């Protein structure tokens, strides 16, 4: 019967060509739904003679089975290609780095890193860290440190003075020594402190910024001598530059707060714009130091006939530049996040002696 054959051909073609699930469902309804073409054919069976019903019934049921099977196969094929398309669209590159937390993304400024390194190195030698205010009195910044009236550092050109308030002369500290003055006034020897922090001077060019960083060290005890000073400086420089040994050279110098006063050079090798410490035949001036002047001890409440000590001062910014290879000091204070991404340190890698200061 051509009717059935045509219907079969049409239905199977429509099933095979249904582009998606809703279209396939529409084909099913049109063929097998209550009012569908195949259902309508089945309904004609009741009016047929028993013989006719036997032959036609078999044909119509076979058509129904074929259509049902074809529907199921097409449905499965559609589902599979839909899944394939989704997988293709949602590809995930598992080799990409995992999303980083802000704790990982942030960077520690090289100055903070070097301050942390210094604290770790000196803590290992029994030093405490002391801090004090950036705004100081003329007394703590100069007078008690044996700076005579009229010393050039006390001039307007070199120091930032604040407008005088109730007669008291205030200034931005020009070194961290006033922190040591405060320590000596408040503590009995033995004293072992380092004082890292910001200091200020009227100076701005290629190698000077009006604010910079310094660490000073102070040891006061009854039998402290220059041998101790030299050992402490050697240990400090060796640890800081992460080398097996360093040679130091001390040259006589002058500071108002120490007597004798010395400038310290550290052994290095300069090659191709690079500087290596702990080797070579060159010398680089690295810090100033000396034995605490008796006047300073007296001014800070200690009898110079009983106590003596040594002190030193180092520029932190220059230490950072020498160790980590930055060439322009001013970039330190530009707050350029790209510079910090390059020169900064990972916040969770806190320096330790055991783990390596800068690894
Ligand atoms: C330098 C020189 C120095 C000190 C700082 C000091 C502090 C007290 C007493 C004695 Cl309270 N001395 N500090 C001593 C010698 C040198 O710094 O060239 N710094 C960059």
GROMACS .gro file of C-alpha atoms and ligand atoms in nm:
model
  379
    1UNK     CA    1   0.000   0.000   0.000
    2UNK     CA    2   0.160   0.323  -0.121
    3UNK     CA    3  -0.001   0.521   0.160
    4UNK     CA    4   0.188   0.334   0.427
    5UNK     CA    5   0.511   0.328   0.229
    6UNK     CA    6   0.492   0.703   0.166
    7UNK     CA    7   0.405   0.774   0.528
    8UNK     CA    8   0.699   0.560   0.639
    9UNK     CA    9   0.936   0.733   0.403
   10UNK     CA   10   0.816   1.081   0.506
   11UNK     CA   11   0.818   1.006   0.877
   12UNK     CA   12   1.165   0.848   0.881
   13UNK     CA   13   1.305   1.133   0.674
   14UNK     CA   14   1.152   1.394   0.902
   15UNK     CA   15   1.293   1.212   1.206
   16UNK     CA   16   1.638   1.190   1.052
   17UNK     CA   17   1.634   1.557   0.959
   18UNK     CA   18   1.492   1.697   1.285
   19UNK     CA   19   1.757   1.955   1.382
   20UNK     CA   20   1.685   1.957   1.754
   21UNK     CA   21   1.477   1.809   2.034
   22UNK     CA   22   1.166   2.035   1.992
   23UNK     CA   23   1.157   1.966   1.615
   24UNK     CA   24   1.187   1.593   1.683
   25UNK     CA   25   0.903   1.611   1.934
   26UNK     CA   26   0.687   1.788   1.674
   27UNK     CA   27   0.757   1.505   1.428
   28UNK     CA   28   0.663   1.249   1.696
   29UNK     CA   29   0.335   1.427   1.770
   30UNK     CA   30   0.253   1.451   1.399
   31UNK     CA   31   0.313   1.076   1.355
   32UNK     CA   32   0.238   0.904   1.683
   33UNK     CA   33   0.045   1.165   1.885
   34UNK     CA   34  -0.327   1.123   1.954
   35UNK     CA   35  -0.407   1.294   1.625
   36UNK     CA   36  -0.094   1.174   1.450
   37UNK     CA   37  -0.086   1.013   1.104
   38UNK     CA   38   0.017   0.666   1.227
   39UNK     CA   39  -0.236   0.678   1.509
   40UNK     CA   40  -0.502   0.769   1.252
   41UNK     CA   41  -0.400   0.465   1.046
   42UNK     CA   42  -0.425   0.241   1.351
   43UNK     CA   43  -0.773   0.378   1.415
   44UNK     CA   44  -0.882   0.255   1.069
   45UNK     CA   45  -0.815  -0.109   1.172
   46UNK     CA   46  -1.148  -0.132   1.359
   47UNK     CA   47  -1.342  -0.083   1.039
   48UNK     CA   48  -1.156  -0.350   0.845
   49UNK     CA   49  -1.246  -0.709   0.780
   50UNK     CA   50  -1.055  -0.963   0.991
   51UNK     CA   51  -0.829  -1.063   0.697
   52UNK     CA   52  -0.754  -0.711   0.600
   53UNK     CA   53  -0.693  -0.623   0.963
   54UNK     CA   54  -0.437  -0.905   0.988
   55UNK     CA   55  -0.227  -0.792   0.691
   56UNK     CA   56  -0.277  -0.415   0.734
   57UNK     CA   57  -0.242  -0.437   1.113
   58UNK     CA   58   0.098  -0.602   1.082
   59UNK     CA   59   0.216  -0.335   0.835
   60UNK     CA   60   0.087  -0.043   1.042
   61UNK     CA   61   0.235  -0.182   1.365
   62UNK     CA   62   0.566  -0.242   1.192
   63UNK     CA   63   0.557   0.122   1.079
   64UNK     CA   64   0.478   0.231   1.433
   65UNK     CA   65   0.769   0.027   1.571
   66UNK     CA   66   1.009   0.158   1.307
   67UNK     CA   67   0.907   0.519   1.376
   68UNK     CA   68   0.942   0.467   1.756
   69UNK     CA   69   1.287   0.316   1.713
   70UNK     CA   70   1.398   0.589   1.474
   71UNK     CA   71   1.273   0.855   1.720
   72UNK     CA   72   1.474   0.700   2.003
   73UNK     CA   73   1.786   0.674   1.788
   74UNK     CA   74   1.754   1.035   1.668
   75UNK     CA   75   1.689   1.155   2.024
   76UNK     CA   76   2.006   0.982   2.143
   77UNK     CA   77   2.210   1.123   1.853
   78UNK     CA   78   2.082   1.475   1.924
   79UNK     CA   79   2.165   1.442   2.293
   80UNK     CA   80   2.515   1.323   2.212
   81UNK     CA   81   2.593   1.604   1.970
   82UNK     CA   82   2.449   1.856   2.218
   83UNK     CA   83   2.687   1.722   2.483
   84UNK     CA   84   2.975   1.731   2.238
   85UNK     CA   85   2.900   2.093   2.149
   86UNK     CA   86   2.882   2.186   2.517
   87UNK     CA   87   3.212   2.017   2.594
   88UNK     CA   88   3.371   2.199   2.304
   89UNK     CA   89   3.231   2.535   2.416
   90UNK     CA   90   3.322   2.487   2.780
   91UNK     CA   91   3.679   2.367   2.736
   92UNK     CA   92   3.886   2.431   3.047
   93UNK     CA   93   4.264   2.471   3.025
   94UNK     CA   94   4.379   2.283   3.332
   95UNK     CA   95   4.736   2.400   3.270
   96UNK     CA   96   4.640   2.763   3.345
   97UNK     CA   97   4.762   2.889   3.687
   98UNK     CA   98   4.502   2.878   3.961
   99UNK     CA   99   4.346   3.213   4.051
  100UNK     CA  100   4.582   3.397   4.288
  101UNK     CA  101   4.466   3.534   4.618
  102UNK     CA  102   4.549   3.898   4.704
  103UNK     CA  103   4.789   3.759   4.962
  104UNK     CA  104   4.988   3.603   4.677
  105UNK     CA  105   4.953   3.895   4.439
  106UNK     CA  106   5.072   4.170   4.676
  107UNK     CA  107   5.439   4.254   4.704
  108UNK     CA  108   5.663   4.361   4.991
  109UNK     CA  109   5.861   4.676   4.911
  110UNK     CA  110   6.239   4.612   4.898
  111UNK     CA  111   6.289   4.860   5.184
  112UNK     CA  112   6.048   4.666   5.406
  113UNK     CA  113   6.217   4.343   5.296
  114UNK     CA  114   6.563   4.476   5.387
  115UNK     CA  115   6.434   4.606   5.723
  116UNK     CA  116   6.293   4.259   5.795
  117UNK     CA  117   6.624   4.100   5.693
  118UNK     CA  118   6.817   4.338   5.922
  119UNK     CA  119   6.583   4.265   6.214
  120UNK     CA  120   6.634   3.891   6.167
  121UNK     CA  121   7.014   3.923   6.141
  122UNK     CA  122   7.051   4.146   6.447
  123UNK     CA  123   6.791   3.956   6.653
  124UNK     CA  124   7.018   3.653   6.609
  125UNK     CA  125   7.300   3.854   6.770
  126UNK     CA  126   7.083   3.956   7.067
  127UNK     CA  127   6.966   4.299   6.947
  128UNK     CA  128   6.615   4.431   7.007
  129UNK     CA  129   6.439   4.656   6.756
  130UNK     CA  130   6.346   5.004   6.884
  131UNK     CA  131   6.127   5.261   6.713
  132UNK     CA  132   6.045   5.625   6.777
  133UNK     CA  133   5.858   5.925   6.632
  134UNK     CA  134   5.956   6.095   6.305
  135UNK     CA  135   5.896   6.437   6.462
  136UNK     CA  136   6.162   6.499   6.723
  137UNK     CA  137   6.290   6.770   6.950
  138UNK     CA  138   6.610   6.955   6.868
  139UNK     CA  139   6.733   6.824   7.203
  140UNK     CA  140   6.703   6.451   7.116
  141UNK     CA  141   6.805   6.493   6.753
  142UNK     CA  142   7.111   6.715   6.814
  143UNK     CA  143   7.193   6.847   7.161
  144UNK     CA  144   7.218   6.521   7.353
  145UNK     CA  145   7.413   6.370   7.064
  146UNK     CA  146   7.692   6.622   7.120
  147UNK     CA  147   7.617   6.838   6.814
  148UNK     CA  148   7.752   7.181   6.910
  149UNK     CA  149   7.542   7.494   6.856
  150UNK     CA  150   7.614   7.617   6.505
  151UNK     CA  151   7.694   7.268   6.363
  152UNK     CA  152   7.611   7.270   5.990
  153UNK     CA  153   7.353   6.989   6.030
  154UNK     CA  154   7.154   7.221   6.256
  155UNK     CA  155   7.119   7.478   5.980
  156UNK     CA  156   6.791   7.550   5.804
  157UNK     CA  157   6.928   7.423   5.471
  158UNK     CA  158   6.990   7.070   5.594
  159UNK     CA  159   6.704   7.001   5.834
  160UNK     CA  160   6.325   7.030   5.806
  161UNK     CA  161   6.215   7.239   6.101
  162UNK     CA  162   5.848   7.266   6.203
  163UNK     CA  163   5.703   7.605   6.294
  164UNK     CA  164   5.794   7.655   6.661
  165UNK     CA  165   5.515   7.575   6.906
  166UNK     CA  166   5.526   7.715   7.262
  167UNK     CA  167   5.896   7.779   7.230
  168UNK     CA  168   5.988   7.416   7.159
  169UNK     CA  169   6.185   7.362   6.843
  170UNK     CA  170   6.054   7.054   6.657
  171UNK     CA  171   6.202   6.895   6.348
  172UNK     CA  172   6.186   6.588   6.126
  173UNK     CA  173   6.458   6.362   6.261
  174UNK     CA  174   6.771   6.367   6.046
  175UNK     CA  175   6.885   6.024   6.170
  176UNK     CA  176   6.740   5.751   6.393
  177UNK     CA  177   6.985   5.835   6.675
  178UNK     CA  178   6.709   6.005   6.884
  179UNK     CA  179   6.552   5.658   6.919
  180UNK     CA  180   6.877   5.544   7.077
  181UNK     CA  181   6.878   5.851   7.301
  182UNK     CA  182   6.527   5.750   7.416
  183UNK     CA  183   6.646   5.392   7.470
  184UNK     CA  184   6.945   5.503   7.679
  185UNK     CA  185   6.727   5.738   7.886
  186UNK     CA  186   6.477   5.460   7.956
  187UNK     CA  187   6.693   5.151   7.997
  188UNK     CA  188   6.987   5.029   8.203
  189UNK     CA  189   7.282   4.866   8.025
  190UNK     CA  190   7.347   4.618   7.883
  191UNK     CA  191   7.176   4.778   7.584
  192UNK     CA  192   7.169   4.619   7.241
  193UNK     CA  193   6.929   4.780   6.995
  194UNK     CA  194   6.888   4.853   6.630
  195UNK     CA  195   6.671   5.144   6.521
  196UNK     CA  196   6.544   5.122   6.163
  197UNK     CA  197   6.322   5.395   6.024
  198UNK     CA  198   6.253   5.699   5.810
  199UNK     CA  199   6.479   6.001   5.830
  200UNK     CA  200   6.461   6.340   5.659
  201UNK     CA  201   6.707   6.586   5.513
  202UNK     CA  202   6.674   6.886   5.277
  203UNK     CA  203   6.833   6.715   4.981
  204UNK     CA  204   6.696   6.603   4.646
  205UNK     CA  205   6.894   6.484   4.344
  206UNK     CA  206   6.993   6.163   4.159
  207UNK     CA  207   7.122   5.999   4.479
  208UNK     CA  208   6.931   6.183   4.754
  209UNK     CA  209   6.563   6.194   4.844
  210UNK     CA  210   6.429   6.425   5.119
  211UNK     CA  211   6.301   6.115   5.303
  212UNK     CA  212   6.515   5.804   5.322
  213UNK     CA  213   6.576   5.509   5.553
  214UNK     CA  214   6.843   5.434   5.802
  215UNK     CA  215   6.926   5.170   6.055
  216UNK     CA  216   7.144   5.254   6.349
  217UNK     CA  217   7.280   5.012   6.605
  218UNK     CA  218   7.383   5.075   6.963
  219UNK     CA  219   7.555   4.857   7.221
  220UNK     CA  220   7.630   4.982   7.572
  221UNK     CA  221   7.792   4.768   7.839
  222UNK     CA  222   8.081   4.783   8.084
  223UNK     CA  223   8.347   4.629   7.866
  224UNK     CA  224   8.227   4.684   7.511
  225UNK     CA  225   8.514   4.757   7.276
  226UNK     CA  226   8.603   4.806   6.911
  227UNK     CA  227   8.668   4.434   6.863
  228UNK     CA  228   8.298   4.372   6.937
  229UNK     CA  229   8.206   4.646   6.692
  230UNK     CA  230   8.414   4.492   6.415
  231UNK     CA  231   8.272   4.143   6.478
  232UNK     CA  232   7.913   4.267   6.476
  233UNK     CA  233   7.968   4.456   6.150
  234UNK     CA  234   8.138   4.156   5.988
  235UNK     CA  235   7.857   3.921   6.092
  236UNK     CA  236   7.596   4.169   5.976
  237UNK     CA  237   7.749   4.229   5.631
  238UNK     CA  238   7.826   3.860   5.577
  239UNK     CA  239   7.467   3.761   5.664
  240UNK     CA  240   7.311   4.046   5.472
  241UNK     CA  241   7.501   3.989   5.148
  242UNK     CA  242   7.464   3.612   5.198
  243UNK     CA  243   7.835   3.538   5.149
  244UNK     CA  244   8.076   3.311   5.339
  245UNK     CA  245   8.300   3.595   5.457
  246UNK     CA  246   8.373   3.965   5.412
  247UNK     CA  247   8.681   4.177   5.466
  248UNK     CA  248   8.630   4.517   5.627
  249UNK     CA  249   8.851   4.822   5.619
  250UNK     CA  250   8.811   5.096   5.877
  251UNK     CA  251   8.921   5.452   5.805
  252UNK     CA  252   8.929   5.731   6.063
  253UNK     CA  253   8.642   5.977   6.030
  254UNK     CA  254   8.442   6.221   6.236
  255UNK     CA  255   8.091   6.219   6.382
  256UNK     CA  256   7.988   6.440   6.675
  257UNK     CA  257   7.843   6.143   6.868
  258UNK     CA  258   8.134   5.900   6.847
  259UNK     CA  259   8.502   5.906   6.939
  260UNK     CA  260   8.689   5.755   6.772
  261UNK     CA  261   8.475   5.761   6.457
  262UNK     CA  262   8.528   5.539   6.156
  263UNK     CA  263   8.408   5.488   5.805
  264UNK     CA  264   8.384   5.125   5.702
  265UNK     CA  265   8.461   4.993   5.355
  266UNK     CA  266   8.360   4.644   5.250
  267UNK     CA  267   8.559   4.424   5.015
  268UNK     CA  268   8.398   4.381   4.674
  269UNK     CA  269   8.455   4.305   4.308
  270UNK     CA  270   8.314   4.533   4.039
  271UNK     CA  271   8.272   4.361   3.705
  272UNK     CA  272   8.059   4.467   3.412
  273UNK     CA  273   7.835   4.694   3.615
  274UNK     CA  274   7.782   4.419   3.872
  275UNK     CA  275   7.912   4.428   4.229
  276UNK     CA  276   7.997   4.115   4.427
  277UNK     CA  277   8.070   4.126   4.796
  278UNK     CA  278   8.300   3.897   4.992
  279UNK     CA  279   8.551   3.871   4.705
  280UNK     CA  280   8.774   4.089   4.488
  281UNK     CA  281   9.024   4.364   4.552
  282UNK     CA  282   8.795   4.670   4.542
  283UNK     CA  283   8.647   4.854   4.840
  284UNK     CA  284   8.312   5.022   4.883
  285UNK     CA  285   8.218   5.259   5.162
  286UNK     CA  286   7.917   5.107   5.335
  287UNK     CA  287   7.863   5.263   5.678
  288UNK     CA  288   7.983   5.488   5.957
  289UNK     CA  289   8.049   5.387   6.316
  290UNK     CA  290   8.247   5.456   6.630
  291UNK     CA  291   8.267   5.432   7.007
  292UNK     CA  292   7.990   5.630   7.175
  293UNK     CA  293   8.122   5.972   7.280
  294UNK     CA  294   8.146   6.013   7.661
  295UNK     CA  295   7.935   6.332   7.635
  296UNK     CA  296   7.655   6.131   7.469
  297UNK     CA  297   7.664   5.868   7.745
  298UNK     CA  298   7.655   6.140   8.009
  299UNK     CA  299   7.375   6.333   7.830
  300UNK     CA  300   7.171   6.012   7.825
  301UNK     CA  301   7.212   5.922   8.191
  302UNK     CA  302   7.510   5.685   8.190
  303UNK     CA  303   7.845   5.728   8.363
  304UNK     CA  304   8.118   5.716   8.094
  305UNK     CA  305   8.362   5.592   8.358
  306UNK     CA  306   8.149   5.279   8.404
  307UNK     CA  307   7.990   5.226   8.064
  308UNK     CA  308   8.109   5.241   7.710
  309UNK     CA  309   7.969   5.128   7.383
  310UNK     CA  310   7.968   5.144   7.008
  311UNK     CA  311   7.722   5.268   6.749
  312UNK     CA  312   7.686   5.253   6.374
  313UNK     CA  313   7.460   5.394   6.105
  314UNK     CA  314   7.376   5.252   5.760
  315UNK     CA  315   7.153   5.372   5.479
  316UNK     CA  316   6.885   5.109   5.414
  317UNK     CA  317   6.795   5.234   5.068
  318UNK     CA  318   7.153   5.196   4.948
  319UNK     CA  319   7.180   4.851   5.110
  320UNK     CA  320   6.868   4.748   4.916
  321UNK     CA  321   7.006   4.891   4.591
  322UNK     CA  322   7.339   4.712   4.636
  323UNK     CA  323   7.183   4.377   4.721
  324UNK     CA  324   6.895   4.377   4.474
  325UNK     CA  325   7.043   4.577   4.187
  326UNK     CA  326   6.820   4.882   4.151
  327UNK     CA  327   6.998   5.183   4.002
  328UNK     CA  328   6.760   5.473   4.068
  329UNK     CA  329   6.683   5.560   4.429
  330UNK     CA  330   6.386   5.775   4.329
  331UNK     CA  331   6.194   5.474   4.192
  332UNK     CA  332   6.169   5.351   4.553
  333UNK     CA  333   5.917   5.625   4.627
  334UNK     CA  334   5.725   5.645   4.299
  335UNK     CA  335   5.460   5.391   4.409
  336UNK     CA  336   5.476   5.232   4.061
  337UNK     CA  337   5.312   4.891   4.093
  338UNK     CA  338   5.497   4.760   3.787
  339UNK     CA  339   5.829   4.844   3.952
  340UNK     CA  340   5.706   4.677   4.271
  341UNK     CA  341   5.597   4.367   4.078
  342UNK     CA  342   5.953   4.340   3.950
  343UNK     CA  343   6.154   4.433   4.260
  344UNK     CA  344   5.907   4.342   4.536
  345UNK     CA  345   5.902   4.028   4.751
  346UNK     CA  346   5.633   3.768   4.809
  347UNK     CA  347   5.448   3.845   5.132
  348UNK     CA  348   5.455   3.489   5.264
  349UNK     CA  349   5.832   3.448   5.217
  350UNK     CA  350   5.936   3.615   5.542
  351UNK     CA  351   6.316   3.622   5.570
  352UNK     CA  352   6.478   3.385   5.820
  353UNK     CA  353   6.840   3.288   5.878
  354UNK     CA  354   6.757   2.920   5.849
  355UNK     CA  355   6.549   2.950   5.534
  356UNK     CA  356   6.772   3.203   5.356
  357UNK     CA  357   6.705   3.573   5.385
  358UNK     CA  358   6.602   3.639   5.029
  359UNK     CA  359   6.523   3.297   4.878
  360LIG     C1  360   7.654   5.724   5.890
  360LIG     C2  361   7.700   5.736   6.027
  360LIG     C3  362   7.654   5.681   6.249
  360LIG     C4  363   7.599   5.671   6.478
  360LIG     C5  364   7.560   5.680   6.349
  360LIG     C6  365   7.515   5.698   6.706
  360LIG     C7  366   7.403   5.708   6.784
  360LIG     C8  367   7.417   5.732   6.917
  360LIG     C9  368   7.538   5.746   6.973
  360LIG    C10  369   7.647   5.735   6.893
  360LIG    CL1  370   7.278   5.746   7.013
  360LIG     N1  371   7.634   5.712   6.762
  360LIG     N2  372   7.502   5.673   6.576
  360LIG    C11  373   7.733   5.656   6.509
  360LIG    C12  374   7.825   5.658   6.407
  360LIG    C13  375   7.787   5.670   6.275
  360LIG     O1  376   7.608   5.691   6.119
  360LIG     O2  377   7.730   5.750   5.800
  360LIG     N3  378   7.532   5.685   5.869
  360LIG    C14  379   7.476   5.668   5.740
   0.00000   0.00000   0.00000
